[in-house]
Coordinates of C-alpha atoms and ligand atoms in Angstrom, one line a residue:
M445 CA -41.0 69.3 40.1
Q446 CA -37.7 70.1 38.8
V447 CA -37.2 72.2 35.6
S448 CA -34.1 71.4 33.6
Q449 CA -32.0 74.4 32.9
K450 CA -30.5 72.6 29.8
P451 CA -31.9 74.0 26.5
T452 CA -33.9 71.3 24.6
P453 CA -31.3 69.6 22.3
L454 CA -31.8 70.1 18.7
S455 CA -33.0 67.0 17.0
P456 CA -30.6 65.9 14.2
G457 CA -32.7 66.8 11.2
R458 CA -34.1 70.0 13.0
G459 CA -32.5 73.5 13.0
V460 CA -33.3 76.7 14.8
G461 CA -37.1 77.1 15.8
G462 CA -37.6 73.3 15.3
E463 CA -37.8 73.6 11.5
A464 CA -36.4 70.9 9.4
K465 CA -32.7 71.9 8.4
K466 CA -32.1 72.4 4.7
D467 CA -29.6 70.3 2.8
I468 CA -26.8 72.9 2.3
R469 CA -26.1 71.6 -1.4
K470 CA -29.6 72.5 -2.5
L471 CA -28.1 76.2 -2.4
K472 CA -26.5 77.9 -5.3
L473 CA -23.3 79.9 -4.4
E474 CA -25.4 83.1 -4.6
D475 CA -27.9 81.8 -2.0
L476 CA -24.9 80.8 0.2
K477 CA -23.4 84.2 -0.3
A478 CA -26.8 85.9 0.7
F479 CA -26.9 83.7 3.9
F480 CA -23.5 84.8 5.0
T481 CA -24.3 88.4 4.5
E482 CA -27.5 88.0 6.3
H483 CA -25.6 86.6 9.2
G484 CA -22.9 89.3 9.3
E485 CA -20.2 87.0 8.0
K486 CA -17.7 87.7 5.2
V487 CA -19.0 87.0 1.9
F488 CA -15.6 85.0 0.7
R489 CA -16.4 82.4 3.0
A490 CA -19.2 81.3 1.1
Q491 CA -16.9 80.4 -1.7
Q492 CA -14.7 78.5 0.8
V493 CA -17.7 76.5 2.2
Y494 CA -18.9 75.8 -1.5
E495 CA -15.5 74.4 -2.3
W496 CA -15.6 72.1 0.8
L497 CA -19.1 70.8 -0.5
W498 CA -18.3 70.2 -4.0
K499 CA -14.7 69.9 -5.0
K500 CA -13.6 68.4 -1.6
S501 CA -17.0 66.5 -1.1
V502 CA -16.8 66.7 2.7
K503 CA -19.7 65.1 4.5
D504 CA -19.2 67.0 7.8
F505 CA -19.0 70.7 8.6
D506 CA -16.2 69.9 11.1
L507 CA -14.0 68.9 8.1
M508 CA -14.0 72.5 7.0
T509 CA -10.8 73.4 8.6
N510 CA -10.3 76.9 7.4
I511 CA -13.8 78.0 8.7
S512 CA -14.1 79.1 12.2
L513 CA -15.6 77.1 14.8
E514 CA -18.4 79.7 15.1
T515 CA -19.1 79.7 11.6
R516 CA -19.3 75.9 11.3
Q517 CA -21.7 76.0 14.3
L518 CA -23.9 78.7 12.5
L519 CA -23.9 76.2 9.4
K520 CA -24.8 73.3 11.6
E521 CA -27.7 75.1 13.1
H522 CA -29.2 75.7 9.7
F523 CA -28.3 73.0 7.4
T524 CA -27.4 69.4 7.0
I525 CA -25.1 67.9 4.3
N526 CA -27.1 65.0 3.0
H527 CA -24.8 62.4 1.6
I528 CA -24.7 59.0 0.1
K529 CA -23.1 56.0 1.6
V530 CA -21.8 53.0 -0.4
D531 CA -23.7 50.3 1.6
T532 CA -22.2 47.3 -0.2
M533 CA -19.6 46.8 -2.8
Q534 CA -19.4 43.7 -5.0
R535 CA -16.4 43.0 -7.4
S536 CA -16.9 41.0 -10.6
T537 CA -14.2 38.5 -11.8
D538 CA -13.6 40.9 -14.8
G539 CA -12.8 43.8 -12.2
T540 CA -16.3 45.7 -12.5
I541 CA -17.4 47.0 -9.1
K542 CA -21.2 47.5 -8.3
N543 CA -22.2 49.6 -5.4
A544 CA -25.4 49.6 -3.6
V545 CA -25.7 53.3 -2.6
K546 CA -27.7 54.2 0.5
L547 CA -29.3 57.8 0.0
H548 CA -30.1 60.1 3.0
D549 CA -33.6 58.8 3.4
G550 CA -32.6 55.0 3.3
L551 CA -33.4 54.4 -0.4
I552 CA -31.0 52.4 -2.4
V553 CA -29.8 52.9 -6.0
E554 CA -26.9 51.2 -7.7
S555 CA -23.9 52.6 -9.5
V556 CA -21.1 50.8 -11.4
L557 CA -17.3 51.1 -12.1
I558 CA -16.4 49.5 -15.4
P559 CA -12.7 49.1 -16.0
T560 CA -11.2 48.6 -19.4
D561 CA -7.5 49.1 -20.6
D562 CA -7.7 52.7 -21.4
R563 CA -10.8 53.8 -19.5
I564 CA -12.4 53.8 -16.2
T565 CA -16.3 54.4 -16.7
A566 CA -18.7 55.4 -14.0
C567 CA -22.3 54.2 -14.8
V568 CA -24.7 56.3 -12.6
S569 CA -28.4 56.1 -11.7
S570 CA -30.6 59.1 -12.2
Q571 CA -33.8 57.8 -10.4
V572 CA -34.7 55.3 -7.6
G573 CA -36.5 52.7 -9.7
C574 CA -38.0 53.5 -13.2
S575 CA -41.4 54.3 -14.4
L576 CA -41.0 53.2 -18.0
D577 CA -41.7 49.4 -18.0
C578 CA -39.2 48.4 -20.8
K579 CA -40.0 44.4 -20.7
F580 CA -36.5 43.4 -20.8
C581 CA -35.0 45.5 -18.1
A582 CA -34.8 44.5 -14.3
T583 CA -35.1 48.0 -13.0
A584 CA -38.4 48.4 -14.6
R585 CA -39.7 45.8 -12.0
L586 CA -38.7 48.3 -9.2
K587 CA -41.3 51.0 -10.2
R588 CA -40.3 54.6 -9.7
M589 CA -39.9 55.8 -6.1
R590 CA -38.3 59.2 -6.6
N591 CA -35.9 61.4 -8.7
L592 CA -32.2 61.7 -7.3
N593 CA -31.2 65.1 -6.3
P594 CA -28.1 66.7 -8.3
D595 CA -25.8 66.1 -5.2
E596 CA -26.9 62.4 -5.0
I597 CA -25.9 62.0 -8.7
Y598 CA -22.7 63.9 -8.2
D599 CA -21.8 61.8 -5.1
Q600 CA -22.0 58.5 -7.1
V601 CA -19.4 59.7 -9.5
V602 CA -17.1 61.0 -6.7
A603 CA -17.4 57.7 -4.9
I604 CA -16.4 55.8 -8.2
K605 CA -13.6 58.4 -8.8
Q606 CA -12.3 57.3 -5.4
Q607 CA -12.7 53.7 -6.1
A608 CA -10.7 54.2 -9.4
D609 CA -7.9 55.7 -7.5
L610 CA -7.9 53.2 -4.7
F611 CA -8.3 50.0 -6.5
F612 CA -6.9 50.8 -9.9
G613 CA -4.5 53.7 -9.3
R614 CA -6.1 55.3 -12.4
P615 CA -8.3 58.3 -13.0
L616 CA -11.9 58.3 -13.8
T617 CA -12.3 59.0 -17.5
N618 CA -15.9 58.6 -18.4
I619 CA -19.3 58.9 -17.1
V620 CA -22.4 57.4 -18.5
F621 CA -26.2 57.8 -17.4
M622 CA -27.1 54.2 -17.9
G623 CA -27.7 53.0 -14.2
M624 CA -31.2 53.1 -12.9
G625 CA -34.0 55.5 -14.1
E626 CA -34.6 57.4 -17.0
P627 CA -32.5 60.7 -16.9
L628 CA -34.8 62.6 -19.3
L629 CA -37.6 62.3 -16.7
N630 CA -35.3 64.0 -14.1
Y631 CA -33.8 66.5 -16.5
T632 CA -33.3 69.5 -14.2
N633 CA -31.5 67.5 -11.7
V634 CA -29.5 65.6 -14.1
I635 CA -28.4 68.8 -15.9
S636 CA -27.5 70.6 -12.6
A637 CA -25.5 67.4 -11.6
I638 CA -23.6 67.5 -15.0
D639 CA -23.0 71.2 -14.6
K640 CA -21.2 70.4 -11.3
I641 CA -19.3 67.5 -12.6
T642 CA -18.0 69.3 -15.4
S643 CA -17.3 72.7 -13.6
E644 CA -14.0 73.8 -12.2
E645 CA -15.7 74.0 -8.7
G646 CA -16.7 70.4 -9.1
L647 CA -14.9 67.7 -10.6
N648 CA -13.7 69.4 -13.9
I649 CA -14.4 66.3 -16.0
S650 CA -15.2 67.4 -19.7
S651 CA -18.6 66.9 -21.0
K652 CA -17.2 65.2 -24.1
R653 CA -16.6 62.3 -21.6
I654 CA -20.2 62.2 -20.5
T655 CA -22.9 60.1 -22.3
L656 CA -26.6 60.4 -21.5
S657 CA -28.5 57.3 -22.3
T658 CA -32.3 57.6 -22.9
V659 CA -35.4 55.8 -24.0
G660 CA -35.7 58.6 -26.5
I661 CA -38.3 61.2 -25.1
A662 CA -38.7 63.4 -28.3
K663 CA -39.7 66.6 -26.4
M664 CA -36.9 66.4 -24.2
I665 CA -34.3 65.6 -26.8
I666 CA -35.5 69.0 -28.5
K667 CA -35.1 70.7 -25.0
M668 CA -31.6 69.5 -24.7
A669 CA -30.7 70.6 -28.1
D670 CA -32.1 74.1 -27.4
D671 CA -30.1 74.1 -24.2
S672 CA -27.0 73.4 -26.1
V673 CA -25.9 70.7 -24.0
K674 CA -22.3 69.5 -24.6
F675 CA -22.5 65.8 -23.6
N676 CA -22.9 62.9 -25.9
L677 CA -26.5 61.2 -26.5
A678 CA -27.2 57.6 -26.7
V679 CA -30.6 56.3 -27.5
S680 CA -32.0 52.8 -26.6
L681 CA -33.5 52.1 -29.8
H682 CA -33.8 48.2 -29.7
D683 CA -36.0 48.2 -32.8
A684 CA -36.9 50.5 -35.6
I685 CA -40.3 49.2 -36.3
N686 CA -43.1 50.8 -34.3
E687 CA -45.1 47.6 -33.6
T688 CA -42.2 45.7 -32.2
R689 CA -40.6 48.6 -30.4
S690 CA -44.0 49.3 -28.7
S691 CA -44.3 45.8 -27.6
I692 CA -40.9 45.8 -25.7
M693 CA -40.8 49.5 -24.8
P694 CA -44.1 50.8 -23.8
I695 CA -43.0 54.4 -24.0
N696 CA -43.0 53.9 -27.8
D697 CA -46.7 54.3 -27.9
S698 CA -46.9 57.7 -26.9
N699 CA -43.7 58.6 -28.5
P700 CA -43.3 56.7 -31.8
L701 CA -40.4 56.3 -33.9
E702 CA -41.6 59.2 -36.3
E703 CA -41.4 61.6 -33.3
L704 CA -38.2 60.3 -32.3
A705 CA -36.8 60.8 -35.7
E706 CA -37.9 64.4 -36.0
A707 CA -36.3 65.3 -32.5
L708 CA -33.1 63.5 -33.5
K709 CA -32.9 65.6 -36.8
Y710 CA -33.5 68.7 -34.6
W711 CA -30.8 67.5 -32.3
Y712 CA -28.3 66.9 -35.1
K713 CA -29.2 70.3 -36.8
K714 CA -28.5 72.1 -33.6
T715 CA -25.5 70.3 -32.0
K716 CA -23.8 68.5 -35.0
R717 CA -23.2 65.6 -32.9
K718 CA -23.8 61.9 -33.8
V719 CA -26.1 60.0 -31.8
T720 CA -25.4 56.3 -30.6
Y721 CA -28.1 53.8 -30.8
E722 CA -28.1 51.1 -28.4
Y723 CA -29.5 48.0 -29.5
V724 CA -30.1 44.5 -28.2
V725 CA -30.7 41.7 -30.8
W726 CA -33.3 38.9 -29.4
D727 CA -34.1 35.7 -30.7
G728 CA -37.5 35.7 -32.6
I729 CA -38.2 39.4 -31.9
N730 CA -35.9 41.5 -33.9
D731 CA -33.4 39.0 -35.6
S732 CA -34.9 39.0 -39.1
V733 CA -33.9 40.8 -42.1
A734 CA -37.0 43.1 -41.9
H735 CA -35.6 44.6 -38.6
V736 CA -32.1 44.9 -39.8
N737 CA -33.3 46.8 -42.7
A738 CA -35.5 49.1 -40.7
L739 CA -32.4 49.9 -38.5
V740 CA -30.2 50.8 -41.5
K741 CA -32.9 53.1 -42.6
F742 CA -33.3 54.7 -39.3
C743 CA -29.5 55.1 -39.1
K744 CA -29.6 57.1 -42.1
I745 CA -31.9 59.8 -40.7
I746 CA -28.9 61.6 -38.8
P747 CA -25.1 60.6 -38.6
S748 CA -25.2 57.8 -36.1
K749 CA -23.5 54.7 -34.9
V750 CA -24.7 51.5 -33.3
N751 CA -23.8 49.6 -30.1
L752 CA -25.1 46.1 -30.4
I753 CA -25.3 45.1 -26.8
E754 CA -25.2 41.8 -25.5
Y755 CA -28.5 40.5 -23.7
N756 CA -28.3 40.3 -19.9
P757 CA -30.8 37.9 -18.8
I758 CA -33.1 39.0 -16.2
D759 CA -34.8 35.6 -15.3
D760 CA -37.5 36.2 -17.8
G761 CA -38.1 33.4 -20.5
M762 CA -39.7 35.9 -23.0
F763 CA -36.1 37.2 -24.0
K764 CA -33.2 35.2 -25.2
Q765 CA -30.0 36.5 -26.7
A766 CA -30.2 36.1 -30.7
S767 CA -27.7 33.8 -32.5
E768 CA -24.3 34.9 -33.4
K769 CA -25.5 34.6 -37.1
A770 CA -28.1 37.2 -36.5
I771 CA -25.7 39.7 -34.9
Q772 CA -23.3 39.1 -37.8
L773 CA -26.1 39.9 -40.2
Y774 CA -26.7 43.1 -38.4
Q775 CA -23.0 44.1 -38.5
R776 CA -22.6 43.2 -42.0
K777 CA -25.6 45.3 -43.2
L778 CA -24.7 48.2 -41.1
D779 CA -21.2 48.1 -42.3
E780 CA -22.2 47.7 -46.0
N781 CA -24.1 50.9 -45.5
G782 CA -21.2 52.9 -44.1
I783 CA -22.7 52.8 -40.5
I784 CA -20.3 52.0 -37.5
A785 CA -21.5 49.0 -35.4
R786 CA -19.7 47.6 -32.4
V787 CA -20.6 44.6 -30.4
R788 CA -20.4 45.5 -26.9
R789 CA -19.9 42.4 -24.5
S790 CA -21.3 42.7 -21.1
R791 CA -19.2 43.7 -18.0
G792 CA -20.0 42.5 -14.3
K793 CA -22.6 39.9 -15.2
D794 CA -21.6 37.6 -12.4
I795 CA -22.6 40.2 -10.0
D796 CA -25.8 41.5 -11.9
A797 CA -24.0 44.8 -12.6
A798 CA -24.5 44.6 -16.4
C799 CA -27.0 47.0 -18.4
G800 CA -30.6 46.4 -17.4
Q801 CA -29.6 44.1 -14.5
L802 CA -29.7 46.8 -11.7
A803 CA -32.5 45.6 -9.4
N804 CA -31.1 46.3 -6.0
K805 CA -30.9 42.4 -5.4
T806 CA -28.7 42.7 -2.5
Ligands
LIG204 N1 -33.3 54.8 -19.2 C1 -32.1 54.9 -19.8 C2 -30.8 54.5 -19.1 C3 -30.9 53.2 -18.5 S1 -30.7 51.7 -19.2 C4 -32.2 54.2 -21.2 O1 -33.2 53.5 -21.3 O2 -31.3 54.2 -22.1 C5 -29.2 51.5 -20.0 C6 -29.1 50.5 -21.1 O3 -29.3 49.2 -20.9 C7 -30.3 51.0 -22.2 O4 -29.7 51.0 -23.4 C8 -31.2 49.8 -21.9 O5 -31.8 49.5 -23.0 C9 -30.3 48.7 -21.8 N2 -30.7 47.5 -21.1 C10 -31.8 47.3 -20.2 N3 -32.1 46.2 -19.9 C11 -31.1 45.3 -20.5 C12 -30.8 43.9 -20.5 N4 -31.5 43.2 -19.8 N5 -29.9 43.5 -21.3 C13 -29.0 44.5 -22.0 N6 -29.3 45.7 -22.0 C14 -30.3 46.3 -21.4

């Protein structure tokens, strides 16, 4: 029997000793510094590698041209760079781009680039699927598979930043967490991604240009206020009467409007920043005066504004966009009470890229 002299090749995901390699972007800069010291390398190399990983977003150690071959080899033996891949890209007639993004384990999430005259907005996902079961949302039907890691959120922004440059010759200006998932149920990773997006070592995008949209989990809103976050908050309200809100958003059962209101008061007290309420008006569900009055009252709790969002059908007969008259009634009443309300027309409807339509159809 011949014995091969060649060492057993390392399998792609396995490192020294056959152990699973770690995703290098799970390491903080300090961890990377410690790794370099432990392996007799100069500490400043950690900073250089960190820059390649985040600011320059390289997906391969061999692209780190100012790092020696031996050091790159050392990194390859211990780590992988897990990265996303834009699997398919669809373009709407209105310019909106929807990406189906493949994660390192093969799961898919969607992200959207929304161009307007003065902005390019990235709408990113925070979870694969969603656990919240809002009755009008297509993502709810996917169920939650897992949370996204900070780098997977960050990479969605990078991919859209590159598309903004390539297809529009303009910079990415805004980021909204309005894709798949509930960002406040993946709080630590979302905050860590935002830290990278806003930091000089990352994309250096101002937190004023970032909006986190949530169903309104009260205790997490309190946590955000305590953490003195600097980004904007949007709450998907859709109704200000408990009974109706619970019937379309089951989270309202355990997290009723009274608790949400208390959390929002705390948010405003701590941050002094207005909240935006997202609100769809549906035929026969919330298009009567009682619902309008309830919203006006809720809006007076703290300084706020309202985005009246157009309903994007998700093949369910239960929900139908309300009449123009009903929407005008909302606008008039809010206006009379000094509350700013804007009607938001959908973008990317033809490619199922609009709010609530992200469901991995492709
Ligand atoms: N979980 C977060 C973010 C994802 S949903 C949240 O709920 O805010 C982003 C926005 O799209 C939310 O305001 C949501 O209520 C809205 N939305 C969901 N389905 C929709 C649909 N079919 N038509 C219009 N808006 C929808």
